[in-house]
Coordinates of C-alpha atoms in Angstrom, one line a residue:
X17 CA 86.3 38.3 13.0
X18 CA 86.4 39.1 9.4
X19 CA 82.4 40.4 9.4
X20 CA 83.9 42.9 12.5
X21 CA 86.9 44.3 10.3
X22 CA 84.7 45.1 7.7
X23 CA 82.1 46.4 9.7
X24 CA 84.6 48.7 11.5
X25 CA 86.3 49.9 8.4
X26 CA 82.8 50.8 7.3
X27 CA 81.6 52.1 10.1
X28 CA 85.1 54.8 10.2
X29 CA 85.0 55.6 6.3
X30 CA 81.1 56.3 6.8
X31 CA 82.1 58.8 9.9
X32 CA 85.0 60.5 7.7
X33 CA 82.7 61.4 4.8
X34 CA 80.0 63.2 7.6
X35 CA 82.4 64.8 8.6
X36 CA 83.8 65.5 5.4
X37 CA 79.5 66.7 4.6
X38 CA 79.0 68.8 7.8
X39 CA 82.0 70.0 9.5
X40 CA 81.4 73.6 7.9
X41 CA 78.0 73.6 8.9
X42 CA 79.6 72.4 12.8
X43 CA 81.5 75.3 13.0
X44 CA 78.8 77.9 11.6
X45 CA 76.5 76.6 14.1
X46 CA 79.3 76.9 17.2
X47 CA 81.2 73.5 17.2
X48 CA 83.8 72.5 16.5
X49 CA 84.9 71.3 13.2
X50 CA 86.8 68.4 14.2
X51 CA 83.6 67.5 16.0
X52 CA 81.6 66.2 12.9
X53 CA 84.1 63.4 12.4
X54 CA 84.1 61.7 15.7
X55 CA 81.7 58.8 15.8
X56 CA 78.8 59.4 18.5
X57 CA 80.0 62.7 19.1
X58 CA 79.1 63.8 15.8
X59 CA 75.8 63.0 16.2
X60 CA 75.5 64.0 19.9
X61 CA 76.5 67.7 18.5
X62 CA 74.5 67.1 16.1
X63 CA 71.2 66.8 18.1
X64 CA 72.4 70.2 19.8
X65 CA 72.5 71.9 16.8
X66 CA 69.0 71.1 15.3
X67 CA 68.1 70.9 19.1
X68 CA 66.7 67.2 19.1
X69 CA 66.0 65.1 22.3
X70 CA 69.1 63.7 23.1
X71 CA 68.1 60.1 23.4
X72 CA 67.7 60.2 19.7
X73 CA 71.1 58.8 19.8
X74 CA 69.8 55.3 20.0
X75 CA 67.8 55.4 16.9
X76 CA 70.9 56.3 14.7
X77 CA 72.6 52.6 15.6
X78 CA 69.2 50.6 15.3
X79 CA 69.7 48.3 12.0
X80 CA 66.8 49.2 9.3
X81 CA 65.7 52.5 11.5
X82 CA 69.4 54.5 11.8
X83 CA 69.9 54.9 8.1
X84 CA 66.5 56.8 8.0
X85 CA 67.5 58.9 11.2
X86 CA 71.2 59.6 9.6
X87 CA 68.5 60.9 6.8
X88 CA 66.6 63.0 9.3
X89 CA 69.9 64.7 10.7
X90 CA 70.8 66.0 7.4
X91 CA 67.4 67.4 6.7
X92 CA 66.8 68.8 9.8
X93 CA 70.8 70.5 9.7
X94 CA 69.9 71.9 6.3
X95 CA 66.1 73.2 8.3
X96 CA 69.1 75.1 10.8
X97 CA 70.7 76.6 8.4
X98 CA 67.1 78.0 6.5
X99 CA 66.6 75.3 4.5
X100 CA 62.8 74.9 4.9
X101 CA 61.2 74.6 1.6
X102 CA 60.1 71.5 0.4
X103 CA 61.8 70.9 -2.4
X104 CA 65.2 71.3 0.1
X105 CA 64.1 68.3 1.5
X106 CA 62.8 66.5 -1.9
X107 CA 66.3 67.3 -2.7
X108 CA 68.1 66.4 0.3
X109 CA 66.2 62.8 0.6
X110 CA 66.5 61.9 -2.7
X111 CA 70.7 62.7 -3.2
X112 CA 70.7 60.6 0.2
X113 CA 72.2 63.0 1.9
X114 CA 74.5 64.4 -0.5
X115 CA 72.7 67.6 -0.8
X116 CA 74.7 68.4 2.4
X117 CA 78.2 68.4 0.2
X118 CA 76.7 71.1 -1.6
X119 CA 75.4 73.6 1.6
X120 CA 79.2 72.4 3.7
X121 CA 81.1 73.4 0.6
X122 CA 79.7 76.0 -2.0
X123 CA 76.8 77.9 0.0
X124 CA 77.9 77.6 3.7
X125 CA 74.8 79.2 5.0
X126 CA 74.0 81.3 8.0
X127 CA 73.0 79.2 10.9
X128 CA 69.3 80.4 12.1
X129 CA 68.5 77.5 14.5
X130 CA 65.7 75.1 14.3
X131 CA 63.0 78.0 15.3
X132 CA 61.9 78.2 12.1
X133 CA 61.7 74.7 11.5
X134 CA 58.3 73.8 9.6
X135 CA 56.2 70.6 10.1
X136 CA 56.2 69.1 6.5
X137 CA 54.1 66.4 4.7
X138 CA 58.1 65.2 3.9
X139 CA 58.8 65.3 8.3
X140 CA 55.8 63.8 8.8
X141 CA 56.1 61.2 6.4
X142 CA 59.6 60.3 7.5
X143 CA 58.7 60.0 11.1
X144 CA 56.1 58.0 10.1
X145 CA 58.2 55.6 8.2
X146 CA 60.7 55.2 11.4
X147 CA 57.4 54.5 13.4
X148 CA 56.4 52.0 11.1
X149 CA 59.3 50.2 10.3
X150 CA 60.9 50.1 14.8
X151 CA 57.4 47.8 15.3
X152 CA 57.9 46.1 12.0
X153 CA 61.2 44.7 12.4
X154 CA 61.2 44.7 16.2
X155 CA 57.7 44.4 17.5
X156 CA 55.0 43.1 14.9
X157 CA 55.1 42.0 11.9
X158 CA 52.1 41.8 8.9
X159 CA 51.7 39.0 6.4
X160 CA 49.4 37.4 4.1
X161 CA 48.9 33.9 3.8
X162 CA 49.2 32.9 -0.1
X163 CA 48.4 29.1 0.2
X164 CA 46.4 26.6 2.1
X165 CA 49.1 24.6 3.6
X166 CA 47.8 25.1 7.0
X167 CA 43.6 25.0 5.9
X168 CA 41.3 25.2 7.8
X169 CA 43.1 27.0 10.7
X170 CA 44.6 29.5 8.7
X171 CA 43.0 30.4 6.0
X172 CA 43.9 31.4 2.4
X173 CA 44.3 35.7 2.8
X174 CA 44.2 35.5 6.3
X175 CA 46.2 38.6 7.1
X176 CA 48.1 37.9 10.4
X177 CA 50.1 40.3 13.3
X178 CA 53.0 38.0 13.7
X179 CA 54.9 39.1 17.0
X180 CA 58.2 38.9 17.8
X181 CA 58.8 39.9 21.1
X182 CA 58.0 37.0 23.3
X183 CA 60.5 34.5 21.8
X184 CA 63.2 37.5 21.1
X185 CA 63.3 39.5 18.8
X186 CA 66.0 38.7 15.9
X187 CA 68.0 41.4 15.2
X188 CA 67.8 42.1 11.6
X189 CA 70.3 40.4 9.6
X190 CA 70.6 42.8 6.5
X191 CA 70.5 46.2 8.3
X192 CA 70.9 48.3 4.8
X193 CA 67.8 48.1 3.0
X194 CA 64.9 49.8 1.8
X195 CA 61.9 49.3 4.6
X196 CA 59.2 47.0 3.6
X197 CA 61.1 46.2 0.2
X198 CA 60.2 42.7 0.8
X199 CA 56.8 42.9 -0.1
X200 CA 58.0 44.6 -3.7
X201 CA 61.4 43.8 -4.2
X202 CA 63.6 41.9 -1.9
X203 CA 67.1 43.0 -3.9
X204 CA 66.6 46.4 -2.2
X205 CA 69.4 45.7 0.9
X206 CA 72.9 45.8 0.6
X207 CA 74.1 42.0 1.0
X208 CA 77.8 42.4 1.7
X209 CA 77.0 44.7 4.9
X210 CA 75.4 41.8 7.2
X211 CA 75.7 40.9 10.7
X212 CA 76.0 37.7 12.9
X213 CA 72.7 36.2 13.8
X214 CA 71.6 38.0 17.5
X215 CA 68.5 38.2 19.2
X216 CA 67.5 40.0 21.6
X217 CA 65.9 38.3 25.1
X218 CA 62.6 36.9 25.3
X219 CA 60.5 36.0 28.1
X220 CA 58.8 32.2 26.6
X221 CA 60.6 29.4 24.4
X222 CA 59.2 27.8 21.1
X223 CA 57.2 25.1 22.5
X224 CA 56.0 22.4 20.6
X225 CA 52.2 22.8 18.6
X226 CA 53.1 26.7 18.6
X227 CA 52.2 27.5 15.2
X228 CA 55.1 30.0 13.7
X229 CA 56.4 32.1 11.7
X230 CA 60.1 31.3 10.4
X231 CA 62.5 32.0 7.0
X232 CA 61.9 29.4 4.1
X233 CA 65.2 27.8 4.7
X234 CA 66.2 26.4 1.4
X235 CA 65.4 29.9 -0.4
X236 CA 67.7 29.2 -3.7
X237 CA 67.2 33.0 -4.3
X238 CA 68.5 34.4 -1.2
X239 CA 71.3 33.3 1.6
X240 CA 70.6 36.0 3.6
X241 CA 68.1 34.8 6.6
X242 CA 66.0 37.8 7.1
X243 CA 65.2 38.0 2.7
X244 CA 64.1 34.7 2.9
X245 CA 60.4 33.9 1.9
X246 CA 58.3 34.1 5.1
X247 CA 56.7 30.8 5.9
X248 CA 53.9 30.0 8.8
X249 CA 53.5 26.2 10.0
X250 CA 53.2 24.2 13.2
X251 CA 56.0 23.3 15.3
X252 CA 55.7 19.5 16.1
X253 CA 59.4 18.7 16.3
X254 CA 61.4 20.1 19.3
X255 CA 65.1 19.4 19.2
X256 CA 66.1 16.6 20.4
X257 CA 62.6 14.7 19.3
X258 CA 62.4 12.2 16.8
X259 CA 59.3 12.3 14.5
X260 CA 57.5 9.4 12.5
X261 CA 54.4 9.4 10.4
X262 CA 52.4 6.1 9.9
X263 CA 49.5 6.2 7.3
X264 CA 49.1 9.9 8.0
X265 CA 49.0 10.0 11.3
X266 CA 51.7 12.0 12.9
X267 CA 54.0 10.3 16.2
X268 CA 56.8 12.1 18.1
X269 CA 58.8 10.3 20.3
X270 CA 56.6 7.0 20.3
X271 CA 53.2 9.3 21.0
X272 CA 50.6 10.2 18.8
X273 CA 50.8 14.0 18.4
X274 CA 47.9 15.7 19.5
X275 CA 47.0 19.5 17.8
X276 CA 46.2 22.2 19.7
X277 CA 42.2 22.2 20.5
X278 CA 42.1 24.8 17.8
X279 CA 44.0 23.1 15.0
X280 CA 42.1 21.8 11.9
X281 CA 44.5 19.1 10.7
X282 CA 43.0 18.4 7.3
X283 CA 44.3 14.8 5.7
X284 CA 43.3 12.9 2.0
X285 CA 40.0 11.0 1.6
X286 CA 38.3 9.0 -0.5
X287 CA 34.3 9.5 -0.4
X288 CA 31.8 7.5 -2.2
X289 CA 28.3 9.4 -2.9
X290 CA 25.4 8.2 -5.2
X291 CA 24.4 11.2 -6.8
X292 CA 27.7 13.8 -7.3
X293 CA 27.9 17.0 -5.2
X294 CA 27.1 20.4 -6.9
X295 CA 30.4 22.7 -6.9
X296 CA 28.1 25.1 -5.0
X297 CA 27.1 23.0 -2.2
X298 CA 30.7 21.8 -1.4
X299 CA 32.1 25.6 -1.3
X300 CA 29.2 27.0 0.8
X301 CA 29.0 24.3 3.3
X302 CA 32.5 23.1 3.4
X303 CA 34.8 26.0 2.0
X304 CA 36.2 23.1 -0.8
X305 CA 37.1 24.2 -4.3
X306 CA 37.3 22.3 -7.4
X307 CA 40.9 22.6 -7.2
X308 CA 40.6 20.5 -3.4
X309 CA 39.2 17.3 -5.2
X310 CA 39.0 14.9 -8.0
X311 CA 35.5 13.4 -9.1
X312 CA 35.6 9.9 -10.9
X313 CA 31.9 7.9 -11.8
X314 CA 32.6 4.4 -11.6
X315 CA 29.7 1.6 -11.9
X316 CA 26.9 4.4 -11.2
X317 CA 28.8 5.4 -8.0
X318 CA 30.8 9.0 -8.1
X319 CA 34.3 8.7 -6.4
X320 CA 35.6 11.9 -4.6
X321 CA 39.3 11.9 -3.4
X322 CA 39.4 14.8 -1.3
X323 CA 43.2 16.1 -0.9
X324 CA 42.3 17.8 3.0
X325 CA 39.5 17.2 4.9
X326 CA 38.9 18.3 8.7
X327 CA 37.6 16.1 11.0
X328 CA 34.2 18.4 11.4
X329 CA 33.9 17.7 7.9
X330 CA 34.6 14.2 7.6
X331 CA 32.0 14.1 10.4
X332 CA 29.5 15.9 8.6
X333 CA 30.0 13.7 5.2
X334 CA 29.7 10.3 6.7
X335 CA 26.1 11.8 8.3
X336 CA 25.1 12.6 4.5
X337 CA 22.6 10.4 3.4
X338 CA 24.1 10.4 -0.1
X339 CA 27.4 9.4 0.7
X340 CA 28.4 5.8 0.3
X341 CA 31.6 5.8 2.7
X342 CA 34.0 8.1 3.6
X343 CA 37.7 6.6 4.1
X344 CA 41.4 8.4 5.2
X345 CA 43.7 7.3 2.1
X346 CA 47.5 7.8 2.1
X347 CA 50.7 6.9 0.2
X348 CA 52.5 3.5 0.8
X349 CA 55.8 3.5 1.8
X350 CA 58.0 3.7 -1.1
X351 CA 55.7 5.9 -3.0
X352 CA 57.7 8.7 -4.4
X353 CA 55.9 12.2 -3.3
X354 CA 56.6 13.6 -6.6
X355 CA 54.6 16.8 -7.8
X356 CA 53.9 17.7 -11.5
X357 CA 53.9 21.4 -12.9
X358 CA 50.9 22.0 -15.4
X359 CA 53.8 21.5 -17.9
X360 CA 54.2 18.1 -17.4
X361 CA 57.6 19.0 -15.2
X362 CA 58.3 17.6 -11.8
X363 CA 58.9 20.3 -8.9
X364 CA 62.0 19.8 -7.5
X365 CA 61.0 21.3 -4.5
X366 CA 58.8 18.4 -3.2
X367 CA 61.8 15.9 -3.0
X368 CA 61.5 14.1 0.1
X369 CA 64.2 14.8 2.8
X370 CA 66.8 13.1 2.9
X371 CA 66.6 12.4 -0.8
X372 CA 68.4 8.8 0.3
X373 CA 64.6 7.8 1.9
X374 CA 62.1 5.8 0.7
X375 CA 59.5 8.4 2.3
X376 CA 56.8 10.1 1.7
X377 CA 54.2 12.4 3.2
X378 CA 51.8 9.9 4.6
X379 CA 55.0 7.0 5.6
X380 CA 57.7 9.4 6.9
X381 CA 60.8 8.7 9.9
X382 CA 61.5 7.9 12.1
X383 CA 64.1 10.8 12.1
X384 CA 65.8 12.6 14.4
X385 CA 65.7 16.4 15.2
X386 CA 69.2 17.6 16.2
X387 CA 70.0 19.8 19.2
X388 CA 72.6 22.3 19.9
X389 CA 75.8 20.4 21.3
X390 CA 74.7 17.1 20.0
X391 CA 77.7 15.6 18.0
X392 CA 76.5 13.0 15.0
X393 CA 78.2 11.1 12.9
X394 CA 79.2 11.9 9.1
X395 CA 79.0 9.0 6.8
X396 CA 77.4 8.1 3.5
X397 CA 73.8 6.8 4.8
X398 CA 73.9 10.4 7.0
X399 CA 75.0 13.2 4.8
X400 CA 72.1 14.0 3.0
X401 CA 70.5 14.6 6.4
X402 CA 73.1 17.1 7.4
X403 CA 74.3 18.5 4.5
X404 CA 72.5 21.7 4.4
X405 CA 73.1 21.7 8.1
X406 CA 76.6 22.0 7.7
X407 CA 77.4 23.8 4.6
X408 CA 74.8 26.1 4.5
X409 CA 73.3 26.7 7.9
X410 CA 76.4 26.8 10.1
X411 CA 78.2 28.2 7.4
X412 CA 81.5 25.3 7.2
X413 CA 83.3 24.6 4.6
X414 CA 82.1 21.1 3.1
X415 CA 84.3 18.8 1.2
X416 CA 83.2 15.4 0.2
X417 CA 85.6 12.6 -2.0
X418 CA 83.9 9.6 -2.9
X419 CA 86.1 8.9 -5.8
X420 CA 87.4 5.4 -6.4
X421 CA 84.6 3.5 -4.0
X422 CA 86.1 5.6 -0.5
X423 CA 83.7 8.1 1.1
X424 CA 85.9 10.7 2.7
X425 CA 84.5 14.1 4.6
X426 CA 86.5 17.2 5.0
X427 CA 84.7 19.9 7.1
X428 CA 87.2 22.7 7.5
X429 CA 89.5 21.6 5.9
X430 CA 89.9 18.7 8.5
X431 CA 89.6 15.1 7.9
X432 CA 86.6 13.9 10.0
X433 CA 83.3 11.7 10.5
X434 CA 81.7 13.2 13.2
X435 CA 80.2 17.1 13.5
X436 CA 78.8 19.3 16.7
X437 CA 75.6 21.1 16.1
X438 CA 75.8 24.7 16.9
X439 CA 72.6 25.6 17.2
X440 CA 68.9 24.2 18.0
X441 CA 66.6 22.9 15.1
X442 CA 63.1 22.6 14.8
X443 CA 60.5 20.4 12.3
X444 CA 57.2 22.0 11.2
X445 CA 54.3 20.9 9.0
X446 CA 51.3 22.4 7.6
X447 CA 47.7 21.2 9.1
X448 CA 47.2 20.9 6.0
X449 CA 48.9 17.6 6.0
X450 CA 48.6 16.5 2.1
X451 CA 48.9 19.9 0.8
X452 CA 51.8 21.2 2.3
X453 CA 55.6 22.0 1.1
X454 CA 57.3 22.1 4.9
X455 CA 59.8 20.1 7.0
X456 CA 59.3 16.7 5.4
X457 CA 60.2 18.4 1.9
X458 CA 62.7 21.2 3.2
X459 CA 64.0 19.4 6.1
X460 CA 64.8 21.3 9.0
X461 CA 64.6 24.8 10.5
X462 CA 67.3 26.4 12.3
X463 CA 66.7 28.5 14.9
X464 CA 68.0 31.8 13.5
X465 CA 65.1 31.0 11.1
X466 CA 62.6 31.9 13.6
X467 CA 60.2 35.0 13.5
X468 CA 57.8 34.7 15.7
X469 CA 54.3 34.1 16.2
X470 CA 50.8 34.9 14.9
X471 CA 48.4 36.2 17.2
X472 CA 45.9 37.9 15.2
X473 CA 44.0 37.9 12.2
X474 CA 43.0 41.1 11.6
X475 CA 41.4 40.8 8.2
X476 CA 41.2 37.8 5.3
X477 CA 41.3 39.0 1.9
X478 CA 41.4 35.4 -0.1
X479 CA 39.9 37.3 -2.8
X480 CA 43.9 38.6 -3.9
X481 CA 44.6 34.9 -4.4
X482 CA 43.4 32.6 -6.9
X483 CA 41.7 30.1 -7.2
X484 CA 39.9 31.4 -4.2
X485 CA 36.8 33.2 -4.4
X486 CA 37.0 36.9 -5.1
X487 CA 35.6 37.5 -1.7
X488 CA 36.5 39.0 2.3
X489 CA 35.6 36.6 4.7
X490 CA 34.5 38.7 7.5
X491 CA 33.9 36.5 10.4
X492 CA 37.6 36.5 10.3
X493 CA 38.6 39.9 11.0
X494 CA 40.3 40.4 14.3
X495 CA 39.9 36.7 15.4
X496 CA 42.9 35.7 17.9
X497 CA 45.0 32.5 16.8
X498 CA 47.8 30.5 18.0
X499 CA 45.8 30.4 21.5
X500 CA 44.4 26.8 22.3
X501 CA 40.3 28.3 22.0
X502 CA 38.6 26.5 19.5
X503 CA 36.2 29.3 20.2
X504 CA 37.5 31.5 18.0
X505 CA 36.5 35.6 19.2
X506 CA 36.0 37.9 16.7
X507 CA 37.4 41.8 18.9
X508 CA 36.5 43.6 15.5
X509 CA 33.3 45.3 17.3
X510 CA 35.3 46.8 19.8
X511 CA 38.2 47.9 17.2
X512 CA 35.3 49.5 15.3
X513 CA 33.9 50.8 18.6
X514 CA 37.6 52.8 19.7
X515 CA 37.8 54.0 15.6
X516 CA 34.5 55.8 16.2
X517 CA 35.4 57.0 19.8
X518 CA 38.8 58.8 18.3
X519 CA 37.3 59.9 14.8
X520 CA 34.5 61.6 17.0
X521 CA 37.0 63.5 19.2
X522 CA 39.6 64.0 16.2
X523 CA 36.0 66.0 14.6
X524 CA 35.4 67.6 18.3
X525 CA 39.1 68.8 18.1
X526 CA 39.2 70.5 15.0
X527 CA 35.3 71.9 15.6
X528 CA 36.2 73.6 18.9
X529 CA 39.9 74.8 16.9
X530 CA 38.0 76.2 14.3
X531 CA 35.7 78.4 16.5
X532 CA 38.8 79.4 18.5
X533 CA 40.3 81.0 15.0
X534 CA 37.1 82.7 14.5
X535 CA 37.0 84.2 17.6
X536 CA 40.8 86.2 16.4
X537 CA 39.4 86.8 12.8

């Protein structure tokens, strides 16, 4: 109730001072004044007077989008009242608006209608920018993968389509912000001015083995969902599920979890070879960098402990007449999963969850994945599973006394041991299954978490990240994903082929315009 109030008191100050910016300008143009200050109507005249379809309307109360078309309003008022120059609307976009102040007050020009409106490199760039960011935050999203947690089947700079339709697309939490600020600065957004968590409906559910796109949930930069850092695992715990890994080998409820025929779940080996491999061999036959393995020589025989290795791989090395033995190694239970900086520091972020198990990555669970209406009791041994859950997820208020030997829990201010989850939770891990930071570090994901999905990689461009190769690998471009073919196809050909087809007529266009014009010269 609170996040409406505000949200309606901002929503009626912000319709005051547009009125307070235009209504001048209203009644030069042949409305009326008081018109500028009612909210919809304002903008409904609005479109009259710099004559703009009237469906517009919609774009002005899309989060992200209207801000920008409040933007275009204003300069194309000021284009109605002769404003045309560019440097009107350099002014215009960079006061945010207040320009209009200026024009409503002190120059109260003569209304001369949109006619003479000009198509501007500052229009087109606009419009362009509304395009862009509607399929963005509503359609499909672009990112780059900066790690290997999910090698071999996503790659290092494997630049994905993520879309967002099929499972709903989540209605953006933050809807002030600067478009694509994310991938410069995510501090461009006005926190205060969120909304509830909404999305819109979809036509398929998450289903387990999907591999998705979701919000880093323990982000200890942002508690806003939608600034979060953008993560991309598989789903193998639906709610409801309970998980367990045995010596690496992954089990949901009692069955051995098998990936999709497309996955390359990569796990730790040892390999014993006579002679040592050259760096050169194991990059161009394998893809492995030094950074993927550790080389001891012990009694004339050269130990490799390989931190992921796919099963084509593993196949390939125990058919290598130089190697001794190839054999899957993991943690023992009670082996803490600890990860050291290059300072000598232990990352916090690799604590095993619940931090009151004796887990790791290899011995994990069992451990349940709670559901929307399940109700689960709040005790000492159960806390550290729910915590975040709670306090930070649901949003409760989260008091705990264990002063004095007691253990007492006060969730809203009410006495209890016992909580109802509000919303569906999911558990994801990386293929990558000794190399990744995901459920069994950060716990679970919450469904307002959720992105979408890739479908496509459209490019891989490993060479941005290091210690990869500073190289494109091609046979990647425009390869589908997420689909179940381990055959993967690569459509760049016939992107290249529809690129030609509309540069050629683009060329045919402005050939035939030009001998047109020469015909009037």
């Amino acid at each position: 109730m609170t996040i409406f109030i505000y949200w309606l008191v901002g929503f009626i100050i912000f319709n005051l001072l547009f009125g307070a910016a235009t209504f001048n300008l209203y009644k030069l143009a042949g409305k009326k004044s008081w018109e500028a200050f009612v909210p919809f109507l304002n903008i409904w005249r609005g479109l009259d007077i710099i004559q703009r379809p009237k469906w517009w309307i919609i774009l002005f109360y899309i989060p992200i989008v209207g801000p920008i078309f409040w933007l275009i309003l204003l300069v194309d008022l000021a284009d109605s009242f002769g404003k045309i120059e560019i440097k009107d609307k350099v002014i215009m976009v960079l006061t945010l608006g207040l320009y209009t102040f200026y024009l409503n007050y002190v120059e109260k020009p003569k209304y001369i209608g949109p006619e003479k409106r000009k198509s501007t490199i500052v229009s087109a760039l606009i419009f362009a920018i509304v395009l862009a960011t509607l399929i963005h935050n509503w359609f499909v999203q672009p990112m780059i993968v900066p790690t290997g947690s999910m090698e071999n089947t996503i790659k290092i700079g494997d630049a994905l389509f993520v879309e967002k339709v099929s499972y709903g697309a989540r209605v953006p939490l933050t809807p002030f912000g600067i478009p694509y600020s994310e991938f410069i600065n995510r501090d461009m957004f006005i926190d205060k001015a969120r909304l509830p968590y909404m999305r819109l409906p979809g036509w398929r559910d998450l289903k387990s083995n999907d591999i998705v796109v979701f919000n880093y949930p323990t982000d200890s930069v942002y508690s806003a969902i939608d600034r979060k850092d953008a993560y991309v695992k598989r789903l193998v715990g639906m709610p409801g599920d309970t998980l367990k890994i045995s010596n690496g080998v992954l089990y949901v409820n009692g069955k051995k979890f098998i990936p999709k025929r497309d996955a390359l779940v990569q796990h730790r080996y040892q390999v014993i070879t006579k002679a040592p491999f050259s760096d050169k061999l194991l990059y161009d036959d394998y893809g492995l960098l030094p950074h993927d393995y550790r080389l001891q020589n012990i009694s004339n025989q050269f130990v490799y402990v390989f931190e992921g290795l796919s099963d084509p791989i593993v196949s390939s090395f125990r058919k290598n007449t130089n190697v001794l033995s190839v054999e899957q190694i993991s943690r023992h239970l009670n082996d803490k999963a600890e990860y050291i900086r290059k300072d000598g520091t232990i990352d916090s972020t690799y604590t095993i969850f619940p931090v009151n198990k004796p887990w790791n990555e290899d011995q994990y669970g069992p451990l349940y994945i709670p559901k929307k209406g399940d109700v689960v009791e709040i005790n000492k041994e159960t806390l550290p599973q729910y915590i975040n859950l709670i306090r930070k997820y649901e949003q409760n208020k989260l008091v705990v006394d264990s002063t004095n030997g007691k253990f007492e829990v006060m969730i809203n201010d009410e006495k209890t041991n016992k909580y109802t989850i509000q919303q569906d939770y999911f558990f994801m891990m990386g293929d990558n299954r000794n190399q990744s930071l995901d459920g069994r570090f950060f716990g679970y994901v919450p469904e307002d978490h959720i992105i979408g999905r890739p479908i496509l990689i459209w490019m891989n461009a490993n060479g941005m990240f290091e210690p990869a190769p500073r190289k494109f690998l091609w046979e990647r471009a425009f390869t589908s994903i997420n689909n179940d073919n381990p055959d993967k196809k690569s459509y760049g050909i016939y992107v290249l082929f529809v690129l030609i087809l509309w540069l050629g007529y683009d060329f045919y266009k402005d050939r035939k315009r030009r001998k047109e014009n020469k015909k009037f010269d």
